């Protein structure tokens, strides 16, 4: 028998799921969070839930927020279950459900003015974000803030009625300064190199458009710690809702499934204080750079590498791609030959061992993560996860056979059909342009590399151009499987 998830039913769920050990009524908000998606609810919210279970720092609960029209529906769903979430940890040999309660409210469109009021509340000492890698209005080729994006232009022209998370952060900071309230810390939780610095560039860059003096004040007075976050978290669909209902008896309209593993490394820069997250496994460091570079290149780069051969070979789940001998061997050779050798040392970490852990995580059959999810938003992910490794090797005069193959696989994917002729469903804000470029590259492979916003100066490197062209020709004439086979054997030249 299933029971709806809400505060009144918590005790009835305790026989099949772990429930909060704290009284939800004792929580008060200290964190305002933009982007209440699955990753946030499987990561930051879980760490806080675990901390609250110890009886500590109950004044650091989360008020969620979303700025997209779809967030209005999410708020309706979560409010109906008192902002509780069923988080299901899925490992190959075990699964367990936990009902978390770290979020106590959520604000969604059209209530932007209410968001600004909450941001100005002195109790809010941290504002955090998970708005996806592409949500920071950064030019992927230069890594710099792009002031020409329509959403940024609109907020720059209307700073008193902002609609982006960054415009709202600026409005909240302005109100706090006017009322002599110290500025909150802005904590990015997205997979972006130097994510704190990127967020600072976006916030101050947007402020510069309407109030240069205030932009300077932000740069001088607001903390933006860098952080590295990690937990594989697929999208929620019918499968996840059905499992939650059938195995745990919980009627949760937006459960979150994830692997058991999670990691969070943060620079300790929180002028107004922070929850004692080190008590529940968060690592605080002076410089997060080595950790984030390791994760972005080895894990996120690995995900990006297997996404496109997986799509071209009609593979649905990530673990099924890892069961494919060619894709698994391709990933291992790429990581060990080209990626890991140019990742700088990380304290107390064996990089090969880190990769082998990741390979096991990718192979977890219970996660249900999909190749389609890994393939989405490549125009933002390739420049962050793959091309930095390519550039690093080229700068050292090293070859890039495998990394150029990844770029060629991405181009071949954007032709729009798999090797079997199945139509590929794109999910990328630049899909139309990339699709046209990929089709045009059938006559001249270099046309795809003219996407300068993505490839930048890498497109001018003769070694990369030659390797890309060779790989793309092989994919078109011999197919994905044979091309991977040749790469693995060292014959893709």
Tab-separated table of N, CA, C and O in Angstrom, residues 200-319:
chain	number	residue	atom	x	y	z
A	200	UNK	N	31.389	34.949	-9.823
A	200	UNK	CA	31.750	36.339	-9.508
A	200	UNK	C	31.804	37.184	-10.782
A	200	UNK	O	31.295	38.316	-10.810
A	201	UNK	N	32.379	36.621	-11.859
A	201	UNK	CA	32.465	37.357	-13.121
A	201	UNK	C	31.077	37.644	-13.679
A	201	UNK	O	30.834	38.733	-14.220
A	202	UNK	N	30.166	36.680	-13.566
A	202	UNK	CA	28.816	36.884	-14.080
A	202	UNK	C	28.051	37.915	-13.260
A	202	UNK	O	27.419	38.819	-13.811
A	203	UNK	N	28.107	37.788	-11.936
A	203	UNK	CA	27.372	38.730	-11.075
A	203	UNK	C	27.920	40.145	-11.237
A	203	UNK	O	27.166	41.109	-11.448
A	204	UNK	N	29.236	40.295	-11.149
A	204	UNK	CA	29.812	41.643	-11.251
A	204	UNK	C	29.687	42.181	-12.669
A	204	UNK	O	29.473	43.389	-12.871
A	205	UNK	N	29.800	41.289	-13.678
A	205	UNK	CA	29.658	41.739	-15.062
A	205	UNK	C	28.261	42.252	-15.354
A	205	UNK	O	28.089	43.262	-16.056
A	206	UNK	N	27.249	41.569	-14.824
A	206	UNK	CA	25.873	42.041	-14.996
A	206	UNK	C	25.664	43.355	-14.248
A	206	UNK	O	25.042	44.287	-14.783
A	207	UNK	N	26.180	43.466	-13.039
A	207	UNK	CA	26.036	44.709	-12.277
A	207	UNK	C	26.692	45.884	-13.012
A	207	UNK	O	26.194	47.018	-12.975
A	208	UNK	N	27.790	45.595	-13.702
A	208	UNK	CA	28.519	46.634	-14.429
A	208	UNK	C	27.653	47.312	-15.485
A	208	UNK	O	27.831	48.505	-15.785
A	209	UNK	N	26.686	46.592	-16.025
A	209	UNK	CA	25.857	47.140	-17.097
A	209	UNK	C	24.958	48.276	-16.632
A	209	UNK	O	24.593	49.148	-17.431
A	210	UNK	N	24.596	48.267	-15.358
A	210	UNK	CA	23.681	49.308	-14.868
A	210	UNK	C	24.285	50.169	-13.762
A	210	UNK	O	23.837	51.288	-13.545
A	211	UNK	N	25.306	49.643	-13.069
A	211	UNK	CA	25.857	50.365	-11.921
A	211	UNK	C	27.314	49.950	-11.711
A	211	UNK	O	27.618	49.092	-10.872
A	212	UNK	N	28.256	50.543	-12.455
A	212	UNK	CA	29.663	50.156	-12.342
A	212	UNK	C	30.228	50.278	-10.932
A	212	UNK	O	31.061	49.461	-10.521
A	213	UNK	N	29.787	51.293	-10.186
A	213	UNK	CA	30.288	51.454	-8.812
A	213	UNK	C	29.871	50.270	-7.951
A	213	UNK	O	30.670	49.772	-7.139
A	214	UNK	N	28.625	49.826	-8.127
A	214	UNK	CA	28.164	48.685	-7.330
A	214	UNK	C	28.877	47.408	-7.761
A	214	UNK	O	29.149	46.540	-6.939
A	215	UNK	N	29.192	47.288	-9.031
A	215	UNK	CA	29.964	46.133	-9.501
A	215	UNK	C	31.306	46.076	-8.781
A	215	UNK	O	31.760	44.993	-8.363
A	216	UNK	N	31.948	47.211	-8.630
A	216	UNK	CA	33.204	47.255	-7.884
A	216	UNK	C	33.012	46.869	-6.435
A	216	UNK	O	33.861	46.171	-5.846
A	217	UNK	N	31.917	47.315	-5.843
A	217	UNK	CA	31.622	46.956	-4.446
A	217	UNK	C	31.453	45.446	-4.310
A	217	UNK	O	31.941	44.843	-3.343
A	218	UNK	N	30.780	44.823	-5.266
A	218	UNK	CA	30.605	43.363	-5.242
A	218	UNK	C	31.969	42.670	-5.287
A	218	UNK	O	32.247	41.757	-4.499
A	219	UNK	N	32.819	43.106	-6.219
A	219	UNK	CA	34.141	42.483	-6.349
A	219	UNK	C	34.945	42.602	-5.053
A	219	UNK	O	35.699	41.688	-4.698
A	220	UNK	N	34.766	43.706	-4.340
A	220	UNK	CA	35.564	43.952	-3.137
A	220	UNK	C	34.981	43.337	-1.874
A	220	UNK	O	35.725	43.110	-0.904
A	221	UNK	N	33.678	43.062	-1.856
A	221	UNK	CA	33.027	42.733	-0.585
A	221	UNK	C	32.302	41.392	-0.528
A	221	UNK	O	31.937	40.950	0.567
A	222	UNK	N	32.057	40.755	-1.659
A	222	UNK	CA	31.267	39.518	-1.657
A	222	UNK	C	32.191	38.325	-1.891
A	222	UNK	O	33.024	38.338	-2.798
A	223	UNK	N	32.034	37.296	-1.066
A	223	UNK	CA	32.840	36.074	-1.188
A	223	UNK	C	32.192	35.123	-2.193
A	223	UNK	O	30.971	34.921	-2.172
A	224	UNK	N	33.019	34.527	-3.044
A	224	UNK	CA	32.581	33.552	-4.046
A	224	UNK	C	33.514	32.337	-3.977
A	224	UNK	O	34.387	32.173	-4.837
A	225	UNK	N	33.384	31.481	-2.985
A	225	UNK	CA	34.307	30.346	-2.881
A	225	UNK	C	34.155	29.379	-4.051
A	225	UNK	O	33.051	29.140	-4.540
A	226	UNK	N	35.274	28.819	-4.499
A	226	UNK	CA	35.252	27.765	-5.508
A	226	UNK	C	34.934	26.430	-4.839
A	226	UNK	O	35.268	26.215	-3.669
A	227	UNK	N	34.304	25.535	-5.588
A	227	UNK	CA	33.964	24.222	-5.031
A	227	UNK	C	33.929	23.154	-6.102
A	227	UNK	O	33.738	23.438	-7.291
A	228	UNK	N	34.139	21.917	-5.685
A	228	UNK	CA	34.012	20.759	-6.570
A	228	UNK	C	32.920	19.861	-6.008
A	228	UNK	O	32.927	19.522	-4.833
A	229	UNK	N	31.952	19.512	-6.856
A	229	UNK	CA	30.817	18.691	-6.431
A	229	UNK	C	30.753	17.438	-7.292
A	229	UNK	O	31.112	17.465	-8.465
A	230	UNK	N	30.283	16.347	-6.702
A	230	UNK	CA	30.256	15.104	-7.465
A	230	UNK	C	29.228	14.140	-6.894
A	230	UNK	O	29.298	13.756	-5.724
A	231	UNK	N	28.280	13.772	-7.717
A	231	UNK	CA	27.372	12.663	-7.452
A	231	UNK	C	26.577	12.407	-8.732
A	231	UNK	O	25.943	13.328	-9.242
A	232	UNK	N	26.628	11.202	-9.245
A	232	UNK	CA	25.895	10.890	-10.466
A	232	UNK	C	24.411	10.821	-10.138
A	232	UNK	O	23.977	10.025	-9.291
A	233	UNK	N	23.640	11.666	-10.814
A	233	UNK	CA	22.222	11.827	-10.506
A	233	UNK	C	21.424	11.923	-11.796
A	233	UNK	O	21.416	12.962	-12.451
A	234	UNK	N	20.744	10.860	-12.208
A	234	UNK	CA	19.965	10.904	-13.449
A	234	UNK	C	18.683	11.715	-13.286
A	234	UNK	O	18.298	12.100	-12.177
A	235	UNK	N	18.030	11.944	-14.399
A	235	UNK	CA	16.739	12.628	-14.377
A	235	UNK	C	15.665	11.707	-13.804
A	235	UNK	O	15.795	10.482	-13.820
A	236	UNK	N	14.624	12.305	-13.277
A	236	UNK	CA	13.493	11.540	-12.741
A	236	UNK	C	12.445	11.340	-13.828
A	236	UNK	O	12.078	12.279	-14.531
A	237	UNK	N	11.979	10.111	-13.935
A	237	UNK	CA	10.920	9.797	-14.885
A	237	UNK	C	9.965	8.780	-14.287
A	237	UNK	O	9.960	8.530	-13.075
A	238	UNK	N	9.184	8.165	-15.137
A	238	UNK	CA	8.210	7.167	-14.681
A	238	UNK	C	8.900	6.003	-13.974
A	238	UNK	O	8.393	5.502	-12.961
A	239	UNK	N	10.048	5.575	-14.493
A	239	UNK	CA	10.786	4.466	-13.874
A	239	UNK	C	11.064	4.750	-12.400
A	239	UNK	O	10.829	3.901	-11.524
A	240	UNK	N	11.572	5.935	-12.121
A	240	UNK	CA	11.947	6.273	-10.748
A	240	UNK	C	10.716	6.409	-9.849
A	240	UNK	O	10.724	5.963	-8.689
A	241	UNK	N	9.654	6.980	-10.371
A	241	UNK	CA	8.433	7.102	-9.568
A	241	UNK	C	7.849	5.722	-9.274
A	241	UNK	O	7.391	5.449	-8.154
A	242	UNK	N	7.878	4.855	-10.271
A	242	UNK	CA	7.328	3.504	-10.091
A	242	UNK	C	8.131	2.713	-9.054
A	242	UNK	O	7.551	2.004	-8.223
A	243	UNK	N	9.457	2.803	-9.101
A	243	UNK	CA	10.291	2.087	-8.124
A	243	UNK	C	10.034	2.625	-6.718
A	243	UNK	O	9.921	1.857	-5.752
A	244	UNK	N	9.946	3.936	-6.596
A	244	UNK	CA	9.695	4.537	-5.277
A	244	UNK	C	8.374	4.050	-4.705
A	244	UNK	O	8.258	3.755	-3.508
A	245	UNK	N	7.407	3.945	-5.566
A	245	UNK	CA	6.081	3.487	-5.136
A	245	UNK	C	6.096	1.986	-4.811
A	245	UNK	O	5.613	1.564	-3.755
A	246	UNK	N	6.681	1.186	-5.701
A	246	UNK	CA	6.610	-0.272	-5.559
A	246	UNK	C	7.510	-0.804	-4.442
A	246	UNK	O	7.110	-1.703	-3.694
A	247	UNK	N	8.706	-0.260	-4.328
A	247	UNK	CA	9.671	-0.811	-3.372
A	247	UNK	C	9.606	-0.165	-1.999
A	247	UNK	O	9.952	-0.796	-1.001
A	248	UNK	N	9.167	1.095	-1.951
A	248	UNK	CA	9.182	1.803	-0.665
A	248	UNK	C	7.804	2.278	-0.224
A	248	UNK	O	7.661	2.836	0.870
A	249	UNK	N	6.797	2.094	-1.055
A	249	UNK	CA	5.443	2.474	-0.683
A	249	UNK	C	5.245	3.971	-0.566
A	249	UNK	O	4.322	4.427	0.118
A	250	UNK	N	6.099	4.752	-1.231
A	250	UNK	CA	6.044	6.209	-1.114
A	250	UNK	C	5.522	6.815	-2.408
A	250	UNK	O	6.057	6.570	-3.488
A	251	UNK	N	4.483	7.596	-2.295
A	251	UNK	CA	3.929	8.320	-3.431
A	251	UNK	C	4.605	9.684	-3.478
A	251	UNK	O	4.139	10.667	-2.892
A	252	UNK	N	5.763	9.726	-4.144
A	252	UNK	CA	6.553	10.952	-4.267
A	252	UNK	C	6.531	11.343	-5.741
A	252	UNK	O	6.961	10.590	-6.604
A	253	UNK	N	6.029	12.533	-6.032
A	253	UNK	CA	5.889	12.952	-7.422
A	253	UNK	C	7.181	13.458	-8.046
A	253	UNK	O	7.223	13.721	-9.250
A	254	UNK	N	8.253	13.604	-7.243
A	254	UNK	CA	9.542	14.001	-7.802
A	254	UNK	C	10.686	13.412	-6.960
A	254	UNK	O	11.494	14.142	-6.397
A	255	UNK	N	10.769	12.075	-6.874
A	255	UNK	CA	11.871	11.473	-6.129
A	255	UNK	C	13.190	11.703	-6.865
A	255	UNK	O	13.209	12.053	-8.052
A	256	UNK	N	14.294	11.496	-6.166
A	256	UNK	CA	15.625	11.657	-6.753
A	256	UNK	C	16.383	10.354	-6.579
A	256	UNK	O	16.485	9.822	-5.463
A	257	UNK	N	16.912	9.828	-7.684
A	257	UNK	CA	17.743	8.627	-7.645
A	257	UNK	C	19.193	9.038	-7.890
A	257	UNK	O	19.475	9.937	-8.689
A	258	UNK	N	20.110	8.367	-7.222
A	258	UNK	CA	21.519	8.718	-7.352
A	258	UNK	C	22.382	7.542	-6.913
A	258	UNK	O	21.886	6.579	-6.313
A	259	UNK	N	23.664	7.626	-7.197
A	259	UNK	CA	24.594	6.627	-6.689
A	259	UNK	C	24.848	6.875	-5.202
A	259	UNK	O	24.554	7.955	-4.674
A	260	UNK	N	25.428	5.883	-4.534
A	260	UNK	CA	25.759	6.062	-3.125
A	260	UNK	C	26.902	7.037	-2.918
A	260	UNK	O	26.943	7.775	-1.931
A	261	UNK	N	27.859	7.073	-3.845
A	261	UNK	CA	29.027	7.946	-3.732
A	261	UNK	C	28.626	9.413	-3.843
A	261	UNK	O	27.793	9.783	-4.659
A	262	UNK	N	29.254	10.244	-3.026
A	262	UNK	CA	29.133	11.692	-3.196
A	262	UNK	C	30.396	12.346	-2.667
A	262	UNK	O	31.078	11.805	-1.791
A	263	UNK	N	30.717	13.517	-3.213
A	263	UNK	CA	31.919	14.246	-2.803
A	263	UNK	C	31.667	15.733	-2.934
A	263	UNK	O	30.978	16.191	-3.846
A	264	UNK	N	32.249	16.486	-2.007
A	264	UNK	CA	32.151	17.945	-2.044
A	264	UNK	C	33.425	18.506	-1.440
A	264	UNK	O	33.764	18.209	-0.287
A	265	UNK	N	34.147	19.299	-2.228
A	265	UNK	CA	35.367	19.963	-1.764
A	265	UNK	C	35.137	21.463	-1.926
A	265	UNK	O	34.780	21.930	-3.014
A	266	UNK	N	35.356	22.224	-0.854
A	266	UNK	CA	35.017	23.650	-0.847
A	266	UNK	C	36.152	24.486	-0.288
A	266	UNK	O	36.814	24.088	0.678
A	267	UNK	N	36.362	25.648	-0.893
A	267	UNK	CA	37.253	26.624	-0.289
A	267	UNK	C	36.524	27.272	0.885
A	267	UNK	O	35.353	27.629	0.778
A	268	UNK	N	37.235	27.426	1.996
A	268	UNK	CA	36.600	27.875	3.243
A	268	UNK	C	36.608	29.399	3.314
A	268	UNK	O	37.420	30.005	4.008
A	269	UNK	N	35.678	30.023	2.602
A	269	UNK	CA	35.596	31.485	2.532
A	269	UNK	C	34.147	31.898	2.722
A	269	UNK	O	33.415	32.144	1.762
A	270	UNK	N	33.713	31.982	3.988
A	270	UNK	CA	32.323	32.265	4.330
A	270	UNK	C	32.301	33.312	5.445
A	270	UNK	O	32.219	32.979	6.643
A	271	UNK	N	32.376	34.608	5.094
A	271	UNK	CA	32.487	35.672	6.097
A	271	UNK	C	31.355	35.696	7.117
A	271	UNK	O	31.573	36.117	8.267
A	272	UNK	N	30.149	35.279	6.754
A	272	UNK	CA	29.030	35.293	7.703
A	272	UNK	C	28.831	33.924	8.365
A	272	UNK	O	27.791	33.687	8.979
A	273	UNK	N	29.816	33.051	8.233
A	273	UNK	CA	29.698	31.728	8.832
A	273	UNK	C	29.124	30.714	7.867
A	273	UNK	O	28.671	31.054	6.761
A	274	UNK	N	29.129	29.469	8.298
A	274	UNK	CA	28.634	28.375	7.463
A	274	UNK	C	28.264	27.211	8.364
A	274	UNK	O	28.719	27.110	9.515
A	275	UNK	N	27.438	26.274	7.862
A	275	UNK	CA	27.165	25.056	8.621
A	275	UNK	C	28.427	24.196	8.717
A	275	UNK	O	29.303	24.258	7.850
A	276	UNK	N	28.506	23.378	9.743
A	276	UNK	CA	29.689	22.540	10.000
A	276	UNK	C	29.660	21.301	9.114
A	276	UNK	O	29.625	20.154	9.591
A	277	UNK	N	29.713	21.502	7.815
A	277	UNK	CA	29.565	20.403	6.868
A	277	UNK	C	30.731	19.431	6.901
A	277	UNK	O	30.609	18.299	6.412
A	278	UNK	N	31.858	19.838	7.469
A	278	UNK	CA	32.968	18.893	7.618
A	278	UNK	C	32.593	17.719	8.511
A	278	UNK	O	33.187	16.639	8.421
A	279	UNK	N	31.556	17.911	9.341
A	279	UNK	CA	31.102	16.831	10.224
A	279	UNK	C	30.402	15.718	9.446
A	279	UNK	O	30.249	14.605	9.955
A	280	UNK	N	30.000	15.995	8.208
A	280	UNK	CA	29.293	14.983	7.410
A	280	UNK	C	30.006	14.704	6.086
A	280	UNK	O	29.389	14.262	5.112
A	281	UNK	N	31.316	14.979	6.051
A	281	UNK	CA	32.111	14.513	4.930
A	281	UNK	C	32.556	15.532	3.913
A	281	UNK	O	33.273	15.180	2.974
A	282	UNK	N	32.178	16.802	4.058
A	282	UNK	CA	32.650	17.822	3.122
A	282	UNK	C	34.100	18.171	3.468
A	282	UNK	O	34.456	18.309	4.633
A	283	UNK	N	34.941	18.296	2.440
A	283	UNK	CA	36.346	18.637	2.625
A	283	UNK	C	36.541	20.127	2.374
A	283	UNK	O	36.193	20.629	1.297
A	284	UNK	N	37.076	20.841	3.357
A	284	UNK	CA	37.363	22.263	3.206
A	284	UNK	C	38.856	22.456	2.977
A	284	UNK	O	39.677	21.889	3.695
A	285	UNK	N	39.181	23.225	1.948
A	285	UNK	CA	40.572	23.412	1.550
A	285	UNK	C	40.830	24.885	1.243
A	285	UNK	O	39.900	25.679	1.084
A	286	UNK	N	42.119	25.235	1.148
A	286	UNK	CA	42.478	26.597	0.766
A	286	UNK	C	42.333	26.816	-0.730
A	286	UNK	O	42.039	27.922	-1.176
A	287	UNK	N	42.584	25.751	-1.514
A	287	UNK	CA	42.544	25.860	-2.966
A	287	UNK	C	41.916	24.594	-3.540
A	287	UNK	O	42.472	23.500	-3.427
A	288	UNK	N	40.776	24.753	-4.166
A	288	UNK	CA	40.050	23.588	-4.686
A	288	UNK	C	40.510	23.205	-6.098
A	288	UNK	O	40.135	22.148	-6.616
A	289	UNK	N	41.357	24.015	-6.713
A	289	UNK	CA	41.713	23.830	-8.124
A	289	UNK	C	42.161	22.420	-8.487
A	289	UNK	O	41.690	21.856	-9.490
A	290	UNK	N	43.073	21.795	-7.734
A	290	UNK	CA	43.503	20.448	-8.135
A	290	UNK	C	42.359	19.436	-8.148
A	290	UNK	O	42.301	18.573	-9.024
A	291	UNK	N	41.451	19.555	-7.202
A	291	UNK	CA	40.327	18.616	-7.111
A	291	UNK	C	39.348	18.822	-8.265
A	291	UNK	O	38.869	17.865	-8.869
A	292	UNK	N	39.039	20.086	-8.559
A	292	UNK	CA	38.055	20.339	-9.607
A	292	UNK	C	38.607	19.974	-10.979
A	292	UNK	O	37.884	19.441	-11.836
A	293	UNK	N	39.900	20.233	-11.200
A	293	UNK	CA	40.490	19.882	-12.483
A	293	UNK	C	40.476	18.368	-12.685
A	293	UNK	O	40.148	17.873	-13.763
A	294	UNK	N	40.810	17.624	-11.632
A	294	UNK	CA	40.765	16.166	-11.688
A	294	UNK	C	39.369	15.677	-12.041
A	294	UNK	O	39.193	14.842	-12.943
A	295	UNK	N	38.385	16.204	-11.362
A	295	UNK	CA	37.018	15.729	-11.566
A	295	UNK	C	36.474	16.132	-12.928
A	295	UNK	O	35.872	15.328	-13.644
A	296	UNK	N	36.685	17.382	-13.319
A	296	UNK	CA	36.135	17.857	-14.581
A	296	UNK	C	36.749	17.122	-15.770
A	296	UNK	O	36.054	16.781	-16.724
A	297	UNK	N	38.037	16.862	-15.714
A	297	UNK	CA	38.689	16.228	-16.860
A	297	UNK	C	38.514	14.717	-16.868
A	297	UNK	O	38.301	14.123	-17.930
A	298	UNK	N	38.602	14.078	-15.706
A	298	UNK	CA	38.553	12.616	-15.690
A	298	UNK	C	37.120	12.110	-15.642
A	298	UNK	O	36.738	11.234	-16.427
A	299	UNK	N	36.286	12.642	-14.737
A	299	UNK	CA	34.910	12.160	-14.637
A	299	UNK	C	34.010	12.809	-15.698
A	299	UNK	O	33.424	12.113	-16.524
A	300	UNK	N	33.896	14.135	-15.663
A	300	UNK	CA	33.012	14.788	-16.630
A	300	UNK	C	33.516	14.592	-18.056
A	300	UNK	O	32.728	14.415	-18.987
A	301	UNK	N	34.829	14.616	-18.231
A	301	UNK	CA	35.385	14.327	-19.542
A	301	UNK	C	35.086	12.901	-19.977
A	301	UNK	O	34.796	12.645	-21.151
A	302	UNK	N	35.115	11.971	-19.029
A	302	UNK	CA	34.768	10.589	-19.339
A	302	UNK	C	33.318	10.436	-19.751
A	302	UNK	O	32.997	9.720	-20.715
A	303	UNK	N	32.424	11.104	-19.041
A	303	UNK	CA	31.011	11.092	-19.420
A	303	UNK	C	30.830	11.643	-20.837
A	303	UNK	O	30.100	11.074	-21.660
A	304	UNK	N	31.489	12.767	-21.130
A	304	UNK	CA	31.353	13.377	-22.452
A	304	UNK	C	31.931	12.478	-23.540
A	304	UNK	O	31.438	12.465	-24.672
A	305	UNK	N	32.960	11.727	-23.199
A	305	UNK	CA	33.607	10.862	-24.197
A	305	UNK	C	32.733	9.685	-24.601
A	305	UNK	O	32.706	9.292	-25.767
A	306	UNK	N	32.009	9.103	-23.644
A	306	UNK	CA	31.216	7.913	-23.973
A	306	UNK	C	29.816	8.254	-24.467
A	306	UNK	O	29.115	7.398	-25.008
A	307	UNK	N	29.408	9.519	-24.310
A	307	UNK	CA	28.039	9.892	-24.688
A	307	UNK	C	27.784	9.684	-26.174
A	307	UNK	O	26.759	9.110	-26.572
A	308	UNK	N	28.712	10.126	-27.015
A	308	UNK	CA	28.434	10.160	-28.453
A	308	UNK	C	28.633	8.810	-29.140
A	308	UNK	O	27.800	8.449	-29.990
A	309	UNK	N	29.645	8.010	-28.801
A	309	UNK	CA	29.628	6.642	-29.339
A	309	UNK	C	28.428	5.856	-28.837
A	309	UNK	O	27.871	5.022	-29.560
A	310	UNK	N	28.003	6.138	-27.605
A	310	UNK	CA	26.805	5.481	-27.089
A	310	UNK	C	25.579	5.818	-27.912
A	310	UNK	O	24.793	4.937	-28.282
A	311	UNK	N	25.402	7.096	-28.234
A	311	UNK	CA	24.264	7.502	-29.059
A	311	UNK	C	24.360	6.902	-30.462
A	311	UNK	O	23.372	6.408	-31.009
A	312	UNK	N	25.544	6.932	-31.048
A	312	UNK	CA	25.703	6.447	-32.415
A	312	UNK	C	25.519	4.935	-32.509
A	312	UNK	O	25.172	4.417	-33.570
A	313	UNK	N	25.723	4.224	-31.399
A	313	UNK	CA	25.528	2.764	-31.376
A	313	UNK	C	24.196	2.377	-30.741
A	313	UNK	O	23.993	1.219	-30.378
A	314	UNK	N	23.301	3.352	-30.570
A	314	UNK	CA	21.932	3.096	-30.093
A	314	UNK	C	21.892	2.496	-28.689
A	314	UNK	O	21.050	1.645	-28.382
A	315	UNK	N	22.775	2.952	-27.816
A	315	UNK	CA	22.807	2.468	-26.434
A	315	UNK	C	22.018	3.444	-25.570
A	315	UNK	O	22.198	4.661	-25.659
A	316	UNK	N	21.162	2.922	-24.710
A	316	UNK	CA	20.273	3.777	-23.927
A	316	UNK	C	20.883	4.171	-22.580
A	316	UNK	O	20.933	5.351	-22.235
A	317	UNK	N	21.318	3.193	-21.789
A	317	UNK	CA	21.809	3.474	-20.441
A	317	UNK	C	23.336	3.552	-20.404
A	317	UNK	O	24.035	2.879	-21.171
A	318	UNK	N	23.845	4.335	-19.466
A	318	UNK	CA	25.292	4.499	-19.308
A	318	UNK	C	25.952	3.175	-18.949
A	318	UNK	O	27.021	2.832	-19.473
A	319	UNK	N	25.330	2.409	-18.046
A	319	UNK	CA	25.965	1.135	-17.665
A	319	UNK	C	26.012	0.174	-18.845
A	319	UNK	O	26.925	-0.659	-18.932
